Amino acid sequence: MSETIIVVPCYNEAERLPVETFQGFVRRTHGIRFLFVDDGSTDATGGVLRALKASDPGCFDVHTLEANAGKGEAVRRGFLAALESDPDYVGFWDADLATPLEAIREFQGVLDGRPDIEMAFGARVRLLGRAIRRNRLRHLLGRLFAITASLFLRVDIYDTQCGAKLFRVTPDLAALFKEPFATRWIFDVEIIARLMRARTATERPQVRDIVYEVPLSEWRDAAGSKIRFRDFVIAIFGMIEICRKYR
C-alpha cells in the first residue's frame, strides 16, 4: 500500500479547522498522514493542532513556523519536512477542506494506476453531476487567471490555483521545493515554472506528459474566504515576476 503525507498549511484556523472531519477520515483510511504547518498563527491554532496531534500521533504531525511566511513558504517547509519520512506521495490540501478529503484517494488512484504521471492536480470544472460551488466573481477571476497562466507558461492547464495537489516522490521533487518561492500566493504556478525549466532541453517527459488534472466531484467556497479584484492584479504582477525569473 502506498504511503501518502498531506501538508496542510494553517494560518489563524482555530475557529475554522474541521478537526472532527480529519479525525474521522484517518479512522477509516490507511496509509495517509497529515502534516499541519502552523504559519505563525496569532490565534489558538497552535493549541488546536497540538491537541489534534495528541489524539493520533501516528496520523497527525505539526510543524511550526515562528513568524507568518505565507502559504507558499508554509507548503514548501512542510514538503521538505515530509520528504524526510520517505513516503510514496506528498501533497498539499487547503485547511478549510474546500476539496473533500475523500478526493485524496482518487488522486492516489491516478498515481497508482499511471506510473508515467508524477503530479495530480485538482481541477474545479463545472460539469453536470458534479457539485462545484464557487462564487461567481471568484469563478470569473479564477478562469481569467488560469488562462493568463496558460499563456505565460505556454502550457494548457485548466486550474493552477486549486489547493488540492498530490506529487509522486521522485529524485527531482525535493529540488522543486529547495529554494523559497518568489511570490507568497501563486507558488503553484512557480512549481510548474520550475518543473518546466528543469525539463527544458532534455529528453525527459515534459510537463504536459507528467501532470494530470483531476476534475473534482465536489468543491465549495469556504466561509470567510474572500477575494478582491486587487488580489487578481497582484497575482498578475506575480506571474510576470515568475516568468522573468524562469525564462
Short mmCIF file of C-alpha atoms in Angstrom, two decimals:
data_model
loop_
_atom_site.label_atom_id
_atom_site.label_comp_id
_atom_site.label_asym_id
_atom_site.label_seq_id
_atom_site.Cartn_x
_atom_site.Cartn_y
_atom_site.Cartn_z
CA MET A 1 0.00 0.00 0.00
CA SER A 2 1.33 3.44 -0.93
CA GLU A 3 2.13 5.88 1.87
CA THR A 4 1.00 9.47 1.50
CA ILE A 5 1.70 12.60 3.53
CA ILE A 6 -0.57 15.60 3.03
CA VAL A 7 0.78 19.01 4.04
CA VAL A 8 -1.92 21.33 5.40
CA PRO A 9 -0.86 25.00 5.73
CA CYS A 10 -2.68 26.78 8.56
CA TYR A 11 -2.85 30.45 9.49
CA ASN A 12 -5.32 31.51 12.18
CA GLU A 13 -7.52 28.47 11.56
CA ALA A 14 -8.53 27.85 15.20
CA GLU A 15 -12.20 28.60 14.52
CA ARG A 16 -12.41 27.02 11.06
CA LEU A 17 -10.29 23.88 11.14
CA PRO A 18 -12.66 20.88 10.79
CA VAL A 19 -10.88 18.76 13.39
CA GLU A 20 -13.53 16.04 13.58
CA THR A 21 -13.53 15.63 9.80
CA PHE A 22 -9.79 14.96 9.81
CA GLN A 23 -10.13 12.53 12.71
CA GLY A 24 -12.98 10.66 11.06
CA PHE A 25 -11.06 10.38 7.81
CA VAL A 26 -7.95 8.79 9.33
CA ARG A 27 -10.09 6.30 11.28
CA ARG A 28 -11.47 4.85 8.06
CA THR A 29 -8.38 5.30 5.88
CA HIS A 30 -4.96 3.68 5.97
CA GLY A 31 -1.67 4.94 4.60
CA ILE A 32 -2.49 8.67 4.68
CA ARG A 33 -0.90 11.01 7.23
CA PHE A 34 -1.26 14.75 7.71
CA LEU A 35 1.45 17.29 8.45
CA PHE A 36 -0.08 20.58 9.61
CA VAL A 37 2.13 23.65 9.22
CA ASP A 38 1.27 26.45 11.63
CA ASP A 39 2.27 29.53 9.64
CA GLY A 40 2.95 31.85 12.59
CA SER A 41 -0.70 31.97 13.69
CA THR A 42 -1.67 34.64 16.22
CA ASP A 43 -4.79 32.87 17.50
CA ALA A 44 -5.21 29.47 19.17
CA THR A 45 -4.31 27.46 16.05
CA GLY A 46 -1.16 26.09 17.66
CA GLY A 47 -3.08 24.63 20.58
CA VAL A 48 -5.73 23.14 18.31
CA LEU A 49 -3.07 21.45 16.19
CA ARG A 50 -1.18 20.10 19.19
CA ALA A 51 -4.39 18.60 20.55
CA LEU A 52 -5.13 17.06 17.16
CA LYS A 53 -1.65 15.51 17.04
CA ALA A 54 -2.08 14.14 20.57
CA SER A 55 -5.33 12.45 19.51
CA ASP A 56 -3.46 10.28 16.96
CA PRO A 57 0.32 10.87 16.74
CA GLY A 58 0.64 8.21 14.06
CA CYS A 59 -1.58 10.11 11.64
CA PHE A 60 -1.09 13.76 12.61
CA ASP A 61 2.05 15.83 12.99
CA VAL A 62 2.69 19.56 13.39
CA HIS A 63 5.45 21.79 12.01
CA THR A 64 5.53 25.33 13.41
CA LEU A 65 6.88 28.49 11.77
CA GLU A 66 7.76 31.19 14.27
CA ALA A 67 6.54 34.02 12.02
CA ASN A 68 3.93 34.22 9.28
CA ALA A 69 5.68 33.49 5.98
CA GLY A 70 2.74 32.99 3.62
CA LYS A 71 1.05 29.91 2.23
CA GLY A 72 3.77 29.14 -0.29
CA GLU A 73 6.54 29.07 2.29
CA ALA A 74 4.40 27.03 4.68
CA VAL A 75 3.82 24.46 1.95
CA ARG A 76 7.49 24.47 0.95
CA ARG A 77 8.72 23.90 4.51
CA GLY A 78 6.08 21.24 5.02
CA PHE A 79 7.13 19.40 1.86
CA LEU A 80 10.77 19.35 2.86
CA ALA A 81 9.85 18.01 6.30
CA ALA A 82 7.51 15.39 4.80
CA LEU A 83 10.13 14.15 2.34
CA GLU A 84 12.39 13.22 5.25
CA SER A 85 9.94 10.38 6.03
CA ASP A 86 10.44 8.91 2.53
CA PRO A 87 6.74 8.49 1.58
CA ASP A 88 5.49 7.43 -1.84
CA TYR A 89 3.42 10.57 -2.37
CA VAL A 90 3.37 14.06 -0.85
CA GLY A 91 0.62 16.60 -1.43
CA PHE A 92 -0.92 19.73 -0.04
CA TRP A 93 -4.53 20.44 0.85
CA ASP A 94 -6.33 23.60 1.95
CA ALA A 95 -7.18 23.54 5.66
CA ASP A 96 -10.80 24.57 5.08
CA LEU A 97 -11.39 21.36 3.09
CA ALA A 98 -12.95 23.17 0.16
CA THR A 99 -11.90 19.95 -1.57
CA PRO A 100 -13.18 16.98 0.49
CA LEU A 101 -10.53 14.65 1.90
CA GLU A 102 -12.05 11.71 0.02
CA ALA A 103 -10.53 13.14 -3.16
CA ILE A 104 -7.07 12.20 -1.86
CA ARG A 105 -7.80 8.56 -2.60
CA GLU A 106 -8.89 9.46 -6.13
CA PHE A 107 -5.60 11.29 -6.65
CA GLN A 108 -3.73 8.28 -5.25
CA GLY A 109 -5.57 6.08 -7.73
CA VAL A 110 -4.34 8.20 -10.62
CA LEU A 111 -0.71 7.96 -9.50
CA ASP A 112 -1.00 4.26 -8.62
CA GLY A 113 -2.51 3.41 -11.99
CA ARG A 114 -0.35 5.68 -14.14
CA PRO A 115 3.38 5.29 -13.39
CA ASP A 116 4.08 7.91 -16.07
CA ILE A 117 2.18 10.58 -14.12
CA GLU A 118 4.15 12.46 -11.46
CA MET A 119 1.61 15.05 -10.32
CA ALA A 120 -2.17 15.00 -9.85
CA PHE A 121 -3.80 18.44 -9.61
CA GLY A 122 -7.41 19.12 -8.68
CA ALA A 123 -9.42 21.00 -11.32
CA ARG A 124 -12.62 22.83 -10.41
CA VAL A 125 -14.52 22.11 -13.61
CA ARG A 126 -18.25 22.83 -13.62
CA LEU A 127 -19.75 19.71 -15.16
CA LEU A 128 -23.19 18.15 -14.91
CA GLY A 129 -23.36 15.75 -11.98
CA ARG A 130 -20.57 17.48 -10.06
CA ALA A 131 -21.00 19.83 -7.09
CA ILE A 132 -18.59 22.67 -7.82
CA ARG A 133 -19.93 25.59 -5.81
CA ARG A 134 -17.98 28.77 -6.48
CA ASN A 135 -18.79 32.40 -6.00
CA ARG A 136 -19.36 33.90 -9.46
CA LEU A 137 -16.69 36.55 -9.05
CA ARG A 138 -14.16 34.01 -7.78
CA HIS A 139 -15.00 31.71 -10.69
CA LEU A 140 -14.61 34.50 -13.25
CA LEU A 141 -11.33 35.79 -11.82
CA GLY A 142 -10.09 32.22 -11.46
CA ARG A 143 -10.75 31.48 -15.11
CA LEU A 144 -9.08 34.72 -16.20
CA PHE A 145 -6.05 33.90 -14.09
CA ALA A 146 -5.84 30.32 -15.37
CA ILE A 147 -5.99 31.49 -18.98
CA THR A 148 -3.31 34.08 -18.25
CA ALA A 149 -1.14 31.45 -16.55
CA SER A 150 -1.50 29.12 -19.54
CA LEU A 151 -0.40 31.88 -21.89
CA PHE A 152 2.58 32.87 -19.75
CA LEU A 153 3.68 29.28 -19.16
CA ARG A 154 2.85 28.17 -22.71
CA VAL A 155 1.19 25.02 -21.45
CA ASP A 156 -2.50 24.20 -21.36
CA ILE A 157 -3.70 23.92 -17.76
CA TYR A 158 -7.27 24.46 -16.60
CA ASP A 159 -6.79 25.28 -12.92
CA THR A 160 -3.45 26.30 -11.43
CA GLN A 161 -4.75 27.51 -8.08
CA CYS A 162 -6.85 24.66 -6.71
CA GLY A 163 -5.50 23.91 -3.23
CA ALA A 164 -5.50 20.14 -3.73
CA LYS A 165 -2.40 18.62 -5.29
CA LEU A 166 -0.55 15.31 -4.95
CA PHE A 167 3.01 14.57 -6.11
CA ARG A 168 4.86 11.32 -6.68
CA VAL A 169 8.09 11.33 -4.69
CA THR A 170 10.92 11.24 -7.23
CA PRO A 171 14.59 12.25 -7.04
CA ASP A 172 13.59 15.57 -8.65
CA LEU A 173 10.79 16.54 -6.26
CA ALA A 174 12.91 17.98 -3.46
CA ALA A 175 14.64 20.29 -5.95
CA LEU A 176 11.30 21.93 -6.80
CA PHE A 177 10.92 22.96 -3.16
CA LYS A 178 14.56 23.62 -2.28
CA GLU A 179 14.51 27.41 -2.72
CA PRO A 180 11.89 29.87 -1.36
CA PHE A 181 9.23 30.90 -3.84
CA ALA A 182 9.29 34.34 -5.43
CA THR A 183 5.64 35.01 -4.52
CA ARG A 184 3.55 34.20 -1.44
CA TRP A 185 0.30 33.15 -3.10
CA ILE A 186 0.80 31.89 -6.66
CA PHE A 187 3.54 29.43 -5.79
CA ASP A 188 1.51 26.77 -7.64
CA VAL A 189 2.43 28.50 -10.89
CA GLU A 190 6.04 28.75 -9.79
CA ILE A 191 6.18 25.00 -9.13
CA ILE A 192 5.13 24.41 -12.74
CA ALA A 193 7.64 27.01 -13.97
CA ARG A 194 10.45 25.34 -12.03
CA LEU A 195 9.49 21.97 -13.41
CA MET A 196 9.40 23.31 -16.95
CA ARG A 197 12.83 24.88 -16.57
CA ALA A 198 14.26 21.62 -15.20
CA ARG A 199 12.85 19.62 -18.12
CA THR A 200 13.65 22.09 -20.92
CA ALA A 201 16.18 20.92 -23.48
CA THR A 202 16.16 17.38 -22.12
CA GLU A 203 14.76 14.14 -23.46
CA ARG A 204 12.80 13.56 -20.26
CA PRO A 205 8.98 13.76 -20.29
CA GLN A 206 7.69 17.32 -20.32
CA VAL A 207 5.06 18.93 -18.08
CA ARG A 208 2.13 18.09 -20.37
CA ASP A 209 3.08 14.41 -20.11
CA ILE A 210 3.53 14.08 -16.34
CA VAL A 211 0.83 16.35 -14.86
CA TYR A 212 -2.74 15.03 -14.70
CA GLU A 213 -5.65 17.32 -13.83
CA VAL A 214 -8.38 15.52 -11.89
CA PRO A 215 -11.87 17.07 -12.33
CA LEU A 216 -13.20 17.33 -8.79
CA SER A 217 -16.55 15.82 -7.89
CA GLU A 218 -17.11 18.40 -5.16
CA TRP A 219 -15.70 21.78 -4.21
CA ARG A 220 -17.13 24.72 -2.30
CA ASP A 221 -16.06 28.24 -1.38
CA ALA A 222 -15.29 28.20 2.33
CA ALA A 223 -16.96 30.65 4.71
CA GLY A 224 -14.70 33.58 5.49
CA SER A 225 -12.72 33.20 2.29
CA LYS A 226 -12.62 36.42 0.29
CA ILE A 227 -11.12 37.59 -2.96
CA ARG A 228 -10.87 41.09 -4.39
CA PHE A 229 -10.04 42.35 -7.86
CA ARG A 230 -6.93 43.84 -6.25
CA ASP A 231 -5.78 40.29 -5.43
CA PHE A 232 -6.14 39.36 -9.09
CA VAL A 233 -3.96 42.31 -10.14
CA ILE A 234 -1.30 41.38 -7.56
CA ALA A 235 -1.35 37.82 -8.88
CA ILE A 236 -0.76 39.02 -12.44
CA PHE A 237 2.28 41.03 -11.33
CA GLY A 238 3.47 37.91 -9.50
CA MET A 239 3.08 35.97 -12.73
CA ILE A 240 5.26 38.48 -14.55
CA GLU A 241 7.91 38.13 -11.85
CA ILE A 242 7.86 34.34 -12.18
CA CYS A 243 8.20 34.49 -15.97
CA ARG A 244 11.15 36.87 -15.73
CA LYS A 245 12.86 34.57 -13.26
CA TYR A 246 12.38 31.25 -15.02
CA ARG A 247 12.54 32.07 -18.72
#
